[in-house]
XYZ file of C-alpha atoms in Angstrom:
249
model
C 25.731 20.066 -37.116
C 23.203 22.765 -35.477
C 20.674 21.530 -37.935
C 21.069 17.754 -36.737
C 20.717 19.403 -32.923
C 17.634 21.207 -33.795
C 16.014 18.102 -35.088
C 16.797 16.176 -32.197
C 15.284 18.632 -30.243
C 12.559 18.802 -31.841
C 12.058 14.858 -31.887
C 12.195 14.655 -28.212
C 9.574 17.624 -27.576
C 7.212 16.106 -30.084
C 7.913 12.586 -28.327
C 7.295 14.085 -24.663
C 4.027 15.579 -26.061
C 3.177 12.097 -27.432
C 3.677 10.528 -24.021
C 1.923 13.623 -22.100
C -0.987 12.038 -19.900
C -4.810 13.556 -21.076
C -5.767 13.986 -17.675
C -9.862 14.329 -16.848
C -11.083 15.025 -13.621
C -14.428 13.902 -11.696
C -16.008 16.972 -10.679
C -16.199 17.803 -6.597
C -18.677 20.977 -6.501
C -21.158 21.798 -9.216
C -19.909 24.014 -12.128
C -20.378 24.675 -15.742
C -18.477 24.053 -18.979
C -16.406 27.679 -20.109
C -17.601 27.108 -23.758
C -21.176 25.436 -23.741
C -22.241 26.450 -20.586
C -23.406 22.763 -19.979
C -23.936 21.931 -16.127
C -21.362 19.875 -14.979
C -22.922 18.458 -11.815
C -20.560 16.688 -8.933
C -19.667 13.408 -10.121
C -19.628 14.165 -13.910
C -16.235 14.637 -15.780
C -14.587 18.078 -16.991
C -11.450 18.404 -18.447
C -9.286 21.739 -17.827
C -7.817 23.962 -20.727
C -5.778 26.482 -19.820
C -7.733 26.522 -16.163
C -11.132 26.448 -18.302
C -13.695 23.871 -17.158
C -14.853 21.935 -20.281
C -17.293 19.247 -20.681
C -15.956 16.031 -22.476
C -17.753 17.358 -25.709
C -16.222 20.229 -25.835
C -12.800 18.880 -25.152
C -13.537 16.508 -28.049
C -13.613 13.464 -25.508
C -16.874 12.847 -25.600
C -16.870 9.669 -27.785
C -14.767 8.160 -24.895
C -16.308 5.649 -22.448
C -15.393 5.175 -18.459
C -13.984 1.931 -17.709
C -13.446 1.801 -13.765
C -10.007 0.762 -12.491
C -10.007 -3.107 -10.999
C -9.226 -5.005 -13.657
C -5.283 -4.510 -14.490
C -5.350 -6.900 -17.696
C -8.725 -5.581 -19.303
C -7.516 -1.502 -18.413
C -3.887 -2.229 -19.822
C -5.610 -4.100 -23.216
C -8.180 -1.404 -23.485
C -5.365 1.389 -23.427
C -3.487 -0.707 -26.278
C -6.328 -0.870 -28.659
C -7.710 2.846 -28.132
C -6.171 5.625 -30.291
C -6.687 7.609 -27.821
C -7.312 7.695 -23.772
C -7.608 9.769 -20.644
C -6.812 9.009 -17.275
C -9.601 9.720 -14.701
C -8.684 11.125 -11.483
C -10.636 12.084 -8.294
C -9.608 14.295 -5.089
C -9.125 12.141 -2.135
C -10.396 14.413 0.971
C -8.660 11.987 3.384
C -5.047 11.316 1.261
C -5.069 15.324 0.314
C -4.359 14.197 -3.394
C -5.761 13.283 -6.806
C -6.252 9.315 -7.157
C -6.638 7.438 -10.370
C -10.068 6.202 -10.734
C -9.981 4.626 -14.154
C -9.668 5.565 -17.966
C -11.626 6.779 -20.891
C -11.318 4.758 -23.845
C -12.986 3.804 -26.893
C -15.835 1.874 -26.828
C -14.449 -0.778 -29.541
C -11.030 -0.945 -27.713
C -13.062 -2.198 -24.504
C -14.499 -4.850 -26.328
C -11.484 -5.906 -28.012
C -9.886 -6.224 -24.565
C -12.807 -7.697 -23.221
C -12.610 -10.678 -25.555
C -8.561 -11.193 -25.041
C -9.587 -11.298 -20.954
C -12.271 -14.027 -21.816
C -9.845 -15.926 -24.323
C -7.025 -16.314 -21.826
C -9.034 -15.837 -18.352
C -7.655 -19.556 -17.473
C -3.925 -18.799 -18.058
C -4.208 -15.636 -15.981
C -5.790 -17.096 -13.222
C -3.357 -19.945 -13.026
C -0.353 -17.428 -13.086
C -2.224 -15.321 -10.093
C -2.624 -18.562 -8.125
C 1.122 -19.446 -8.904
C 2.457 -15.992 -7.748
C 0.172 -15.974 -4.723
C 1.520 -19.611 -3.563
C 5.279 -18.082 -4.014
C 4.316 -14.885 -1.892
C 3.197 -17.396 0.613
C 6.510 -19.603 0.592
C 8.397 -16.282 0.792
C 6.427 -15.050 3.722
C 6.742 -18.367 5.352
C 10.573 -18.197 4.874
C 10.978 -14.899 6.100
C 8.957 -15.731 9.234
C 11.004 -18.764 9.991
C 14.304 -16.344 9.731
C 12.558 -14.013 11.798
C 11.935 -16.670 14.657
C 15.517 -18.023 14.027
C 16.783 -14.711 14.906
C 14.525 -14.167 17.596
C 15.378 -17.570 19.429
C 18.943 -16.452 19.118
C 18.291 -13.276 21.156
C 15.695 -14.795 23.403
C 17.322 -18.211 23.824
C 14.734 -18.813 27.072
C 11.635 -18.006 25.092
C 8.908 -20.612 25.803
C 8.988 -23.154 22.681
C 7.521 -22.523 19.886
C 6.489 -19.003 21.048
C 9.244 -17.272 18.771
C 6.809 -18.445 15.804
C 3.967 -17.117 17.025
C 5.618 -13.895 18.105
C 7.271 -13.657 14.149
C 3.728 -14.439 12.689
C 1.880 -11.660 14.300
C 4.921 -9.031 14.123
C 5.457 -9.752 10.225
C 1.771 -10.196 9.184
C 1.326 -8.178 6.157
C 0.026 -4.622 5.857
C -0.610 -4.558 9.720
C 1.632 -1.438 10.428
C 3.717 -3.938 13.300
C 7.384 -3.707 13.934
C 7.718 -6.669 12.104
C 7.479 -5.314 8.832
C 9.203 -2.334 9.617
C 12.534 -1.536 7.419
C 14.708 -2.200 10.011
C 12.984 -5.617 11.397
C 13.233 -6.847 7.553
C 17.170 -6.806 7.863
C 16.473 -8.453 11.455
C 17.579 -5.515 13.378
C 17.972 -6.961 17.001
C 16.469 -3.364 18.238
C 13.112 -4.068 16.129
C 12.761 -7.956 16.902
C 13.124 -6.795 20.884
C 10.214 -4.570 20.195
C 8.302 -7.146 18.780
C 9.133 -9.087 22.019
C 8.344 -6.641 24.363
C 4.830 -5.862 22.648
C 4.314 -9.502 23.038
C 4.839 -9.738 26.699
C 3.041 -6.783 27.283
C -0.441 -8.259 25.786
C 0.113 -11.904 26.876
C 1.667 -11.853 30.243
C 0.363 -8.719 32.151
C -2.801 -6.499 32.884
C -1.710 -4.052 30.106
C -4.806 -4.640 27.974
C -7.088 -4.599 30.976
C -5.329 -1.350 32.069
C -6.314 0.368 28.851
C -9.918 -1.178 28.891
C -10.051 0.681 32.297
C -9.096 4.030 30.826
C -5.578 4.405 31.505
C -3.551 6.176 29.243
C -1.354 4.060 27.007
C 1.920 5.516 28.281
C 0.997 5.232 31.999
C 0.030 1.488 31.231
C 3.232 0.737 29.674
C 5.209 2.302 32.613
C 2.831 0.201 34.925
C 3.867 -3.129 33.713
C 7.336 -2.113 32.531
C 8.437 -4.126 35.913
C 7.058 -7.391 34.776
C 8.175 -6.936 30.924
C 11.342 -6.262 32.067
C 11.615 -9.096 34.498
C 10.438 -11.712 31.760
C 12.598 -10.470 28.953
C 15.444 -10.939 31.164
C 14.344 -14.725 31.952
C 14.184 -15.242 28.284
C 17.702 -13.939 27.619
C 18.718 -16.051 30.201
C 20.368 -13.428 32.751
C 24.004 -14.153 32.144
C 23.453 -12.559 28.659
C 23.263 -9.316 30.453
C 21.079 -6.525 31.570
C 17.760 -5.796 29.557
C 17.637 -3.026 27.477
C 14.397 -0.934 27.378
C 13.596 0.220 23.988
C 10.873 2.977 22.783
C 8.814 3.569 25.828
C 9.521 7.461 26.087
C 9.145 7.456 29.692
């Protein structure tokens, strides 16, 4: 029993070691290889071994070829064909973290991967196009659901204006309120924020005030009463008084 336990533990340790990534870093500041003394200029590769900087030759990785990121299929297949590979990382000053730039693999692996990619390029492009169509259909459905919820909250909104607001608020990667987690659940408060923003820009002189150099919060406060008035109209006043959201004033 004890031997079986030790055997499993050893197997688990070996498996973990097999899956461990080999990491190579792009040099930020000029340095030297700790073993051979070769100059490692900024932009070259180094491998860290117990805090010692090694050139690729001394790290026994000099036979590998660099493949930059960008083609996921080529990268994946090159890693599959290469008996050894390393991930290449570079420090990002803006994000304050190491980010993957590419991989180091055997040259023969890249050649095999390129042949595979050329052989099924048409198929992969077709799949990409189908996936893009599906994403657009899903986005359109989401915008329509968002607009429908907006219309229920603001039944007095001008005809078709709900689609304009929804499309703008839900635009991908925009950071707008329509893409927030709350808005994805069609939270009334998040939708109201999107409507407030639309009214502020389209029905007041808010943008003009900003162009004159007004502070953003001061400009919002200046047009607040007009925005409230319009939102009350769009809600149809019998629904109740407008609740102001997110101004911090």
